[in-house]
Each structure stands twice: as C-alpha cells, then as structure tokens.
Coordinates of N, CA and C and ligand atoms in Angstrom, one line a residue:
M1 N -18.9 17.5 -24.4 CA -18.5 18.9 -24.1 C -17.2 19.2 -24.8
A2 N -16.9 20.5 -24.9 CA -15.6 20.9 -25.5 C -14.5 20.6 -24.4
T3 N -13.3 20.3 -24.9 CA -12.2 20.1 -24.0 C -11.9 21.3 -23.2
L4 N -11.6 21.2 -21.9 CA -11.2 22.3 -21.1 C -9.8 22.8 -21.5
R5 N -9.6 24.1 -21.5 CA -8.3 24.6 -21.8 C -7.9 25.6 -20.7
L6 N -6.6 25.9 -20.7 CA -6.2 26.9 -19.7 C -6.9 28.2 -19.9
G7 N -7.3 28.9 -18.8 CA -8.0 30.1 -18.8 C -9.5 30.0 -18.8
D8 N -10.0 28.7 -19.1 CA -11.5 28.5 -19.1 C -12.0 28.6 -17.7
L9 N -13.3 28.9 -17.5 CA -13.9 28.8 -16.2 C -14.0 27.3 -15.9
A10 N -13.6 27.0 -14.6 CA -13.7 25.6 -14.2 C -15.2 25.3 -14.0
P11 N -15.7 24.2 -14.6 CA -17.2 23.9 -14.5 C -17.5 23.7 -13.1
D12 N -18.7 24.2 -12.7 CA -19.2 24.0 -11.3 C -20.0 22.7 -11.3
F13 N -20.1 22.1 -10.1 CA -20.9 20.9 -10.0 C -21.3 20.7 -8.6
E14 N -22.3 19.9 -8.4 CA -22.7 19.4 -7.0 C -22.6 17.9 -7.0
Q15 N -21.8 17.4 -6.1 CA -21.6 15.9 -6.1 C -21.4 15.5 -4.6
D16 N -21.7 14.2 -4.3 CA -21.4 13.7 -3.0 C -19.9 13.4 -2.9
S17 N -19.5 13.4 -1.6 CA -18.0 13.2 -1.4 C -17.9 12.5 0.0
S18 N -16.7 12.1 0.3 CA -16.4 11.5 1.6 C -16.7 12.5 2.8
L19 N -16.8 13.8 2.5 CA -17.1 14.8 3.5 C -18.5 15.3 3.3
G20 N -19.4 14.6 2.6 CA -20.7 15.1 2.4 C -20.9 15.8 1.0
K21 N -22.0 16.4 0.8 CA -22.3 17.0 -0.5 C -21.4 18.2 -0.7
I22 N -20.9 18.4 -1.9 CA -20.0 19.5 -2.2 C -20.5 20.2 -3.4
R23 N -20.8 21.6 -3.3 CA -20.9 22.4 -4.5 C -19.6 23.0 -4.7
F24 N -19.0 22.7 -5.9 CA -17.6 22.9 -6.1 C -17.1 24.4 -5.9
H25 N -17.8 25.3 -6.6 CA -17.4 26.7 -6.5 C -17.5 27.3 -5.1
D26 N -18.6 26.9 -4.4 CA -18.9 27.4 -3.1 C -17.8 26.8 -2.1
Y27 N -17.5 25.5 -2.3 CA -16.5 24.9 -1.5 C -15.1 25.6 -1.6
L28 N -14.8 25.9 -2.8 CA -13.5 26.6 -3.0 C -13.5 28.0 -2.4
G29 N -14.6 28.7 -2.5 CA -14.7 30.1 -1.9 C -13.6 30.9 -2.6
D30 N -12.8 31.6 -1.7 CA -11.7 32.5 -2.2 C -10.4 31.7 -2.4
S31 N -10.4 30.4 -2.2 CA -9.1 29.6 -2.2 C -8.8 29.2 -3.7
W32 N -7.5 28.9 -3.8 CA -7.1 28.1 -5.0 C -7.7 26.7 -4.8
G33 N -7.7 25.9 -5.9 CA -8.2 24.5 -5.8 C -7.3 23.6 -6.6
V34 N -7.1 22.4 -6.1 CA -6.5 21.3 -6.9 C -7.6 20.2 -7.0
L35 N -8.0 19.9 -8.2 CA -9.0 18.8 -8.4 C -8.2 17.7 -9.1
F36 N -8.1 16.5 -8.5 CA -7.4 15.4 -9.2 C -8.1 14.1 -9.2
S37 N -8.1 13.4 -10.3 CA -8.8 12.2 -10.4 C -7.9 11.0 -10.3
H38 N -8.4 9.9 -9.9 CA -7.7 8.6 -9.8 C -8.5 7.5 -10.4
P39 N -7.9 6.5 -11.0 CA -8.7 5.5 -11.7 C -9.7 4.8 -10.8
A40 N -9.4 4.4 -9.6 CA -10.4 3.7 -8.8 C -9.9 3.6 -7.3
D41 N -10.8 3.3 -6.4 CA -10.5 3.1 -5.0 C -9.8 1.8 -4.8
Y42 N -9.1 1.7 -3.7 CA -8.4 0.4 -3.4 C -7.4 0.0 -4.5
T43 N -6.7 1.0 -5.1 CA -5.7 0.7 -6.0 C -4.3 1.2 -5.5
P44 N -3.2 0.5 -5.8 CA -2.0 0.8 -5.0 C -1.4 2.2 -5.3
V45 N -1.3 2.6 -6.6 CA -0.7 3.9 -6.9 C -1.5 5.0 -6.2
C46 N -2.8 4.9 -6.4 CA -3.6 6.0 -5.8 C -3.5 6.0 -4.3
T47 N -3.4 4.9 -3.7 CA -3.2 4.9 -2.2 C -2.0 5.7 -1.8
T48 N -0.9 5.5 -2.5 CA 0.3 6.3 -2.2 C 0.1 7.8 -2.5
E49 N -0.6 8.1 -3.6 CA -0.8 9.5 -4.0 C -1.6 10.2 -2.9
L50 N -2.7 9.6 -2.5 CA -3.6 10.3 -1.6 C -3.0 10.4 -0.2
G51 N -2.2 9.4 0.2 CA -1.4 9.4 1.4 C -0.4 10.6 1.4
Y52 N 0.3 10.7 0.4 CA 1.3 11.8 0.3 C 0.6 13.2 0.3
T53 N -0.5 13.3 -0.5 CA -1.2 14.5 -0.5 C -1.7 14.9 0.9
A54 N -2.2 13.9 1.6 CA -2.6 14.2 3.0 C -1.5 14.8 3.8
K55 N -0.3 14.2 3.6 CA 0.9 14.7 4.4 C 1.3 16.1 4.0
L56 N 0.9 16.6 2.8 CA 1.2 17.9 2.4 C 0.2 19.0 2.8
A57 N -0.7 18.6 3.7 CA -1.8 19.5 4.1 C -1.3 20.9 4.5
D58 N -0.3 20.9 5.3 CA 0.2 22.3 5.7 C 0.8 23.1 4.5
E59 N 1.4 22.4 3.6 CA 1.9 23.1 2.4 C 0.8 23.7 1.5
F60 N -0.3 22.9 1.4 CA -1.4 23.4 0.6 C -2.1 24.6 1.4
A61 N -2.2 24.4 2.7 CA -2.9 25.5 3.5 C -2.0 26.8 3.4
K62 N -0.7 26.7 3.5 CA 0.2 27.9 3.4 C -0.1 28.6 2.1
R63 N -0.4 27.9 1.1 CA -0.6 28.5 -0.3 C -2.1 28.8 -0.5
N64 N -3.0 28.7 0.5 CA -4.4 28.9 0.3 C -5.0 28.1 -0.7
V65 N -4.7 26.8 -0.7 CA -5.2 25.8 -1.7 C -6.1 24.8 -1.0
K66 N -7.3 24.5 -1.6 CA -8.1 23.4 -1.1 C -7.9 22.2 -2.2
V67 N -7.7 21.0 -1.6 CA -7.5 19.9 -2.5 C -8.8 19.0 -2.5
L68 N -9.1 18.5 -3.7 CA -10.2 17.5 -3.8 C -9.8 16.4 -4.7
A69 N -10.0 15.2 -4.3 CA -9.7 14.0 -5.1 C -11.0 13.5 -5.7
L70 N -11.0 12.7 -6.7 CA -12.2 12.2 -7.3 C -12.0 10.8 -7.9
S71 N -13.0 9.9 -7.7 CA -13.0 8.7 -8.5 C -14.4 8.3 -8.8
V72 N -14.6 7.4 -9.7 CA -16.0 7.0 -10.1 C -16.6 6.1 -9.1
D73 N -15.9 5.8 -8.0 CA -16.5 4.9 -7.0 C -17.4 5.8 -6.1
D74 N -18.2 5.1 -5.2 CA -19.2 5.8 -4.4 C -18.6 6.1 -3.0
T75 N -19.4 6.9 -2.2 CA -18.8 7.4 -0.9 C -18.6 6.2 0.1
S76 N -19.4 5.2 0.0 CA -19.1 4.1 1.0 C -17.8 3.4 0.7
S77 N -17.5 3.3 -0.6 CA -16.2 2.8 -1.0 C -15.1 3.7 -0.5
H78 N -15.3 5.0 -0.8 CA -14.3 6.0 -0.4 C -14.0 5.9 1.1
Q79 N -15.1 5.8 1.9 CA -14.9 5.8 3.4 C -14.0 4.6 3.9
G80 N -14.3 3.5 3.3 CA -13.5 2.3 3.6 C -12.0 2.5 3.2
W81 N -11.9 3.0 2.0 CA -10.5 3.1 1.4 C -9.7 4.2 2.2
I82 N -10.4 5.2 2.7 CA -9.7 6.3 3.5 C -9.1 5.6 4.7
Q83 N -9.8 4.7 5.4 CA -9.2 4.0 6.5 C -7.9 3.3 6.2
D84 N -8.0 2.6 5.0 CA -6.8 1.9 4.5 C -5.6 2.9 4.2
I85 N -6.0 4.0 3.6 CA -4.9 5.0 3.3 C -4.3 5.5 4.6
N86 N -5.1 5.8 5.5 CA -4.6 6.4 6.8 C -3.7 5.3 7.5
E87 N -4.1 4.1 7.4 CA -3.4 3.0 8.1 C -2.0 2.7 7.4
T88 N -2.1 2.6 6.1 CA -0.9 2.1 5.3 C 0.0 3.2 5.1
Q89 N -0.5 4.5 5.0 CA 0.4 5.6 4.6 C 0.8 6.4 5.9
N90 N 0.2 6.0 7.0 CA 0.5 6.7 8.3 C 0.2 8.2 8.2
T91 N -1.1 8.4 7.9 CA -1.5 9.8 7.8 C -3.0 9.9 8.1
Q92 N -3.6 11.1 7.9 CA -5.0 11.3 8.0 C -5.5 12.0 6.8
V93 N -6.3 11.4 5.9 CA -6.8 12.1 4.8 C -7.8 13.1 5.2
N94 N -7.6 14.3 5.0 CA -8.4 15.4 5.6 C -9.0 16.2 4.5
F95 N -9.0 15.8 3.2 CA -9.6 16.5 2.1 C -10.7 15.6 1.5
P96 N -11.7 16.1 0.8 CA -12.8 15.3 0.3 C -12.3 14.5 -0.9
I97 N -12.9 13.2 -1.0 CA -12.8 12.5 -2.2 C -14.2 12.5 -2.8
I98 N -14.3 13.1 -4.0 CA -15.6 13.2 -4.6 C -16.0 11.8 -5.2
A99 N -17.3 11.5 -5.0 CA -17.9 10.2 -5.6 C -18.5 10.6 -6.9
D100 N -18.1 9.9 -7.9 CA -18.6 10.3 -9.2 C -19.1 9.1 -10.0
P101 N -20.0 8.3 -9.3 CA -20.5 7.0 -10.0 C -21.3 7.3 -11.3
D102 N -21.9 8.5 -11.3 CA -22.7 8.9 -12.5 C -21.8 9.6 -13.6
R103 N -20.5 9.8 -13.2 CA -19.5 10.4 -14.1 C -19.8 11.8 -14.6
V104 N -20.6 12.5 -13.8 CA -20.9 13.9 -14.2 C -19.7 14.7 -14.2
V105 N -18.9 14.6 -13.1 CA -17.7 15.5 -13.1 C -16.6 15.0 -14.0
S106 N -16.5 13.6 -14.1 CA -15.5 13.1 -15.1 C -15.8 13.5 -16.5
E107 N -17.1 13.7 -16.8 CA -17.4 14.1 -18.2 C -17.1 15.6 -18.3
L108 N -17.5 16.4 -17.3 CA -17.3 17.8 -17.4 C -15.9 18.2 -17.5
Y109 N -15.0 17.4 -16.9 CA -13.6 17.7 -16.9 C -12.8 16.8 -17.8
D110 N -13.5 16.0 -18.7 CA -12.9 15.2 -19.7 C -11.8 14.3 -19.1
M111 N -12.2 13.6 -18.0 CA -11.3 12.8 -17.2 C -11.3 11.3 -17.7
I112 N -12.3 11.0 -18.5 CA -12.3 9.6 -19.1 C -11.8 9.7 -20.5
H113 N -10.7 9.0 -20.8 CA -10.1 8.9 -22.1 C -10.4 7.5 -22.7
P114 N -11.4 7.4 -23.5 CA -11.9 6.0 -23.8 C -10.9 5.1 -24.5
N115 N -9.9 5.7 -25.2 CA -8.9 4.8 -25.8 C -7.9 4.4 -24.8
A116 N -7.9 5.0 -23.6 CA -7.0 4.5 -22.5 C -7.9 3.5 -21.6
S117 N -9.1 3.9 -21.2 CA -10.1 3.1 -20.5 C -11.5 3.6 -20.7
E118 N -12.4 2.8 -21.0 CA -13.8 3.2 -21.2 C -14.4 3.5 -19.8
T119 N -13.9 2.9 -18.8 CA -14.7 2.9 -17.5 C -14.1 3.7 -16.4
V120 N -12.8 4.0 -16.4 CA -12.2 4.7 -15.3 C -11.5 5.9 -15.8
T121 N -11.3 6.9 -14.8 CA -10.6 8.1 -15.2 C -9.1 7.9 -15.3
V122 N -8.5 8.8 -16.1 CA -7.0 8.8 -16.1 C -6.6 9.7 -14.9
R123 N -5.3 9.9 -14.7 CA -4.9 10.7 -13.6 C -4.8 12.2 -14.1
S124 N -5.9 12.9 -13.9 CA -6.0 14.3 -14.3 C -5.7 15.2 -13.1
V125 N -5.1 16.3 -13.3 CA -4.9 17.3 -12.3 C -5.3 18.7 -12.8
F126 N -6.2 19.4 -12.1 CA -6.6 20.7 -12.5 C -6.2 21.7 -11.4
V127 N -5.5 22.7 -11.7 CA -5.3 23.8 -10.7 C -6.2 24.9 -11.1
I128 N -6.9 25.4 -10.1 CA -8.0 26.4 -10.3 C -7.7 27.6 -9.4
D129 N -7.7 28.8 -10.0 CA -7.4 30.0 -9.2 C -8.6 30.6 -8.5
P130 N -8.5 31.6 -7.6 CA -9.6 32.1 -6.9 C -10.7 32.7 -7.7
S131 N -10.4 33.0 -9.0 CA -11.5 33.5 -9.9 C -12.1 32.3 -10.7
K132 N -11.8 31.1 -10.3 CA -12.3 29.8 -10.8 C -11.8 29.6 -12.2
K133 N -10.7 30.2 -12.6 CA -10.1 29.9 -13.9 C -9.2 28.7 -13.8
V134 N -9.2 27.9 -14.9 CA -8.3 26.7 -14.9 C -6.9 27.2 -15.3
R135 N -5.9 26.9 -14.4 CA -4.6 27.5 -14.6 C -3.5 26.4 -14.9
L136 N -3.8 25.2 -14.7 CA -2.9 24.1 -15.0 C -3.7 22.8 -15.3
I137 N -3.4 22.1 -16.3 CA -4.0 20.8 -16.6 C -2.8 19.8 -16.8
I138 N -2.8 18.7 -16.0 CA -1.8 17.7 -16.2 C -2.6 16.4 -16.4
T139 N -2.1 15.5 -17.3 CA -2.8 14.2 -17.5 C -1.7 13.2 -17.5
Y140 N -1.8 12.2 -16.5 CA -0.8 11.1 -16.4 C -1.6 9.8 -16.7
P141 N -0.8 8.8 -17.2 CA -1.4 7.5 -17.4 C -1.7 6.8 -16.0
A142 N -2.6 5.8 -16.0 CA -3.0 5.2 -14.7 C -1.8 4.5 -14.0
S143 N -0.8 4.1 -14.8 CA 0.3 3.3 -14.2 C 1.4 4.2 -13.6
T144 N 1.3 5.5 -13.7 CA 2.3 6.4 -13.3 C 1.8 7.4 -12.2
G145 N 2.3 7.2 -11.0 CA 1.9 8.1 -9.9 C 2.4 9.5 -10.2
R146 N 1.6 10.5 -9.8 CA 2.0 11.9 -10.0 C 3.0 12.4 -9.0
N147 N 3.7 13.5 -9.3 CA 4.6 14.2 -8.4 C 3.9 15.4 -7.8
F148 N 3.5 15.2 -6.5 CA 2.7 16.3 -5.9 C 3.6 17.5 -5.5
N149 N 4.9 17.2 -5.4 CA 5.8 18.4 -5.2 C 5.8 19.3 -6.4
E150 N 5.7 18.7 -7.6 CA 5.6 19.5 -8.8 C 4.4 20.3 -8.8
I151 N 3.3 19.8 -8.3 CA 2.0 20.6 -8.3 C 2.2 21.8 -7.4
L152 N 2.8 21.6 -6.2 CA 3.1 22.7 -5.3 C 4.0 23.7 -6.0
R153 N 5.0 23.2 -6.7 CA 6.0 24.1 -7.4 C 5.3 25.0 -8.4
V154 N 4.3 24.4 -9.2 CA 3.6 25.2 -10.2 C 2.7 26.2 -9.5
I155 N 2.1 25.8 -8.4 CA 1.3 26.8 -7.7 C 2.1 28.0 -7.2
D156 N 3.3 27.7 -6.7 CA 4.2 28.7 -6.3 C 4.5 29.7 -7.5
S157 N 4.8 29.1 -8.6 CA 5.1 29.9 -9.8 C 3.9 30.7 -10.2
L158 N 2.7 30.1 -10.2 CA 1.5 30.9 -10.6 C 1.2 32.0 -9.6
Q159 N 1.4 31.8 -8.4 CA 1.1 32.8 -7.4 C 2.1 33.9 -7.4
L160 N 3.3 33.6 -7.8 CA 4.4 34.6 -7.9 C 4.2 35.4 -9.2
T161 N 4.0 34.7 -10.3 CA 3.9 35.4 -11.6 C 2.6 36.2 -11.8
D162 N 1.6 35.9 -11.0 CA 0.4 36.7 -11.0 C 0.6 38.0 -10.4
N163 N 1.6 38.1 -9.5 CA 1.8 39.4 -8.7 C 3.0 40.2 -9.1
Y164 N 3.9 39.6 -9.9 CA 5.1 40.4 -10.3 C 5.3 40.1 -11.8
S165 N 6.0 41.1 -12.4 CA 6.2 40.9 -13.9 C 7.4 40.0 -14.1
V166 N 7.2 38.7 -13.7 CA 8.3 37.7 -13.9 C 7.7 36.4 -14.4
A167 N 8.6 35.6 -14.9 CA 8.3 34.2 -15.3 C 9.4 33.4 -14.6
T168 N 9.1 32.1 -14.4 CA 10.0 31.2 -13.7 C 10.7 30.3 -14.7
P169 N 12.1 30.1 -14.6 CA 12.8 29.4 -15.5 C 12.7 27.8 -15.3
V170 N 13.4 27.1 -16.1 CA 13.4 25.7 -16.0 C 13.8 25.2 -14.6
N171 N 13.0 24.2 -14.1 CA 13.3 23.6 -12.8 C 13.3 24.6 -11.6
W172 N 12.7 25.7 -11.8 CA 12.7 26.8 -10.8 C 12.0 26.2 -9.5
E173 N 12.6 26.6 -8.4 CA 12.0 26.3 -7.1 C 11.8 27.6 -6.3
D174 N 10.9 27.7 -5.4 CA 10.6 28.9 -4.7 C 11.9 29.4 -4.0
G175 N 12.2 30.7 -4.2 CA 13.4 31.3 -3.6 C 14.5 31.5 -4.6
Q176 N 14.4 30.8 -5.8 CA 15.5 31.0 -6.8 C 15.2 32.2 -7.7
D177 N 16.3 32.5 -8.4 CA 16.2 33.7 -9.4 C 15.1 33.4 -10.4
V178 N 14.5 34.5 -10.9 CA 13.4 34.5 -11.9 C 13.8 35.3 -13.1
I179 N 12.9 35.3 -14.1 CA 13.1 36.0 -15.3 C 12.2 37.2 -15.4
I180 N 12.7 38.4 -15.8 CA 11.8 39.5 -16.0 C 11.1 39.3 -17.4
V181 N 9.8 39.5 -17.4 CA 9.0 39.2 -18.6 C 9.5 40.1 -19.7
P182 N 9.6 39.5 -20.9 CA 10.2 40.3 -22.1 C 9.4 41.5 -22.4
S183 N 8.1 41.6 -22.1 CA 7.3 42.8 -22.5 C 7.7 44.0 -21.7
L184 N 8.4 43.8 -20.6 CA 8.8 44.9 -19.7 C 10.1 45.5 -20.3
Q185 N 10.1 46.7 -20.8 CA 11.3 47.2 -21.5 C 11.8 48.6 -20.9
D186 N 10.9 49.3 -20.3 CA 11.3 50.6 -19.8 C 12.3 50.5 -18.6
P187 N 13.5 51.0 -18.8 CA 14.5 50.8 -17.8 C 14.1 51.4 -16.4
E188 N 13.4 52.5 -16.4 CA 13.0 53.1 -15.2 C 12.0 52.2 -14.4
V189 N 11.1 51.7 -15.2 CA 10.1 50.8 -14.6 C 10.8 49.5 -14.1
I190 N 11.7 49.0 -14.8 CA 12.5 47.8 -14.4 C 13.2 48.1 -13.1
K191 N 13.8 49.3 -13.0 CA 14.6 49.6 -11.8 C 13.6 49.7 -10.6
A192 N 12.5 50.3 -10.8 CA 11.5 50.5 -9.7 C 10.9 49.1 -9.3
K193 N 10.7 48.2 -10.3 CA 10.0 47.0 -9.9 C 11.0 46.0 -9.4
F194 N 12.3 46.1 -9.7 CA 13.3 45.1 -9.3 C 14.5 45.8 -8.6
P195 N 14.2 46.4 -7.4 CA 15.3 47.2 -6.8 C 16.5 46.4 -6.4
K196 N 16.4 45.0 -6.4 CA 17.6 44.2 -6.1 C 18.5 44.1 -7.3
G197 N 18.1 44.7 -8.5 CA 18.9 44.7 -9.7 C 18.6 43.5 -10.5
H198 N 19.3 43.5 -11.7 CA 19.1 42.3 -12.6 C 20.3 42.1 -13.5
T199 N 20.5 40.9 -14.0 CA 21.6 40.6 -14.9 C 21.0 40.4 -16.3
E200 N 21.6 41.1 -17.3 CA 21.1 40.9 -18.6 C 22.0 40.0 -19.4
I201 N 21.6 38.8 -19.6 CA 22.4 37.8 -20.3 C 22.2 38.0 -21.8
R202 N 21.0 38.2 -22.2 CA 20.6 38.7 -23.5 C 19.5 39.7 -23.3
P203 N 19.2 40.6 -24.3 CA 18.2 41.6 -24.1 C 16.8 40.9 -23.7
Y204 N 16.6 39.7 -24.2 CA 15.4 39.0 -23.9 C 15.5 38.0 -22.7
L205 N 16.7 37.9 -22.1 CA 16.9 37.0 -21.0 C 17.5 37.8 -19.8
R206 N 16.6 38.2 -19.0 CA 17.1 39.1 -17.8 C 16.7 38.4 -16.5
I207 N 17.7 38.2 -15.7 CA 17.5 37.4 -14.5 C 17.5 38.4 -13.3
T208 N 16.6 38.1 -12.3 CA 16.6 38.9 -11.1 C 16.3 38.1 -9.9
P209 N 16.7 38.5 -8.7 CA 16.3 37.7 -7.5 C 14.8 37.7 -7.4
Q210 N 14.3 36.6 -6.8 CA 12.8 36.5 -6.6 C 12.3 37.7 -5.8
P211 N 11.4 38.5 -6.4 CA 11.1 39.8 -5.8 C 10.4 39.8 -4.4
N212 N 9.7 38.7 -4.1 CA 9.0 38.7 -2.8 C 9.8 37.9 -1.7
K213 N 11.1 37.8 -1.9 CA 11.9 37.1 -0.9 C 12.9 38.1 -0.3
Ligands
BEZ301 C1 -3.2 1.9 -9.7 O1 -2.8 1.7 -8.6 O2 -4.1 2.8 -9.9 C2 -2.7 1.2 -10.9 C3 -1.7 0.3 -10.8 C4 -1.2 -0.3 -11.9 C5 -1.8 -0.1 -13.1 C6 -2.8 0.8 -13.3 C7 -3.3 1.5 -12.1

C-alpha cells in the first residue's frame, strides 16, 4: 500500500484486542484517536510506555481522545502482559491493545520497516481527528521510548489551531502565547479575532495570548 501521509483518511480495520473485537472507526466514534505500535509484548521499554499512557487516562479523556496500542502478539499474550504492566508500573491499563498477529493493521499503517526489523513493528504513533483524518505521524526506533507528554502537547496544538487562526511556536505548551497565521492580514479582522491584542515583531511574526484562555 501507499505510505500514509498527513491529511489521509486513517484506514479502518477490524481486529481482536485485549478488550475484544474492535472496528476502528466505530470504536473512535466522535473522538480523537491515538494509535501507537510497539515492537512486542513483555519488552521493557514498551512496559514503561504503556504504564505511563495508562496514567495519562484523565489527560486523554479531557481532550476527547481514545488511545489504542498495538503489537503483532496475540490477545492471550496481551492479557498476561497487562497484568505485568499494572503490577510493575503501579497503574491500570484501561485502553485496548490490538492483537495483530496477521499484521493486517501493521501493513495498513506501514508499521513494519523491514530494514529495521522484518518481524516486529517500529514505534509508530498516529493521531487521528474526529473526521478520521491522520493529523500526526511519529516514528521512533525500537530502542527509544516515546514522550507521551509530547503527544498530548501536539493534540493541544491541533485542537487549538483547528478552532482559531493561530499556529503554535517552538516548544509551545498549553496556555502560552501563540502566533497569528500569516494569511490573516485584515487589521479589523485581527482586532475582532484577537481582542486581547497582539505584538508585531515582524509583519510575518505576530504574537498574541492564547485566545481560548
Ligand atoms: C523494548 O523494550 O522494546 C526494546 C528494548 C531494547 C531494544 C529494543 C527494544
């Protein structure tokens, strides 16, 4: 299949998971989604990633995001491993881990990079919006655990920039100043959209307080 790109429709699938059979688009419903792969069950880096993600349950819920993990192992392996994650990471994994032993989802989402490994997935992350469009793709090597605070940060940026004529600057965190999009030029429109005012550092670089705070 062709490589998935930003803006593409996230491929739908039906696959077994630690919480039973899941049809992906139906499962997401009107929520945002984070679909992330890990190389294999009972591996140390993944154990810490899934534990930390479980601890972020309230943060994902606040943002209307459903999280799904995936590996090429089967559901009975997932069930045993979840017990381990809960015990060692002091949490409760409350999101599904998709079982992909036939690699249907791994292929659809191009999660197996044969020159890295023929048999297991790399660490892929896909953020999917409520219209099922792919909005973020991150690929990490197997030996590097991901930063799930960064995934939340990007979701904050996507949800903000979808609703206001702004972009978010380097290292931006929710609550900090943002950038007025360069396409917005009419001074009256700018005044109406950004009543808290703005600072023009350059005509193309205009800073304003985050509009929804
Ligand atoms: C893992 O925990 O997934 C892992 C650890 C070391 C190298 C590759 C993967």
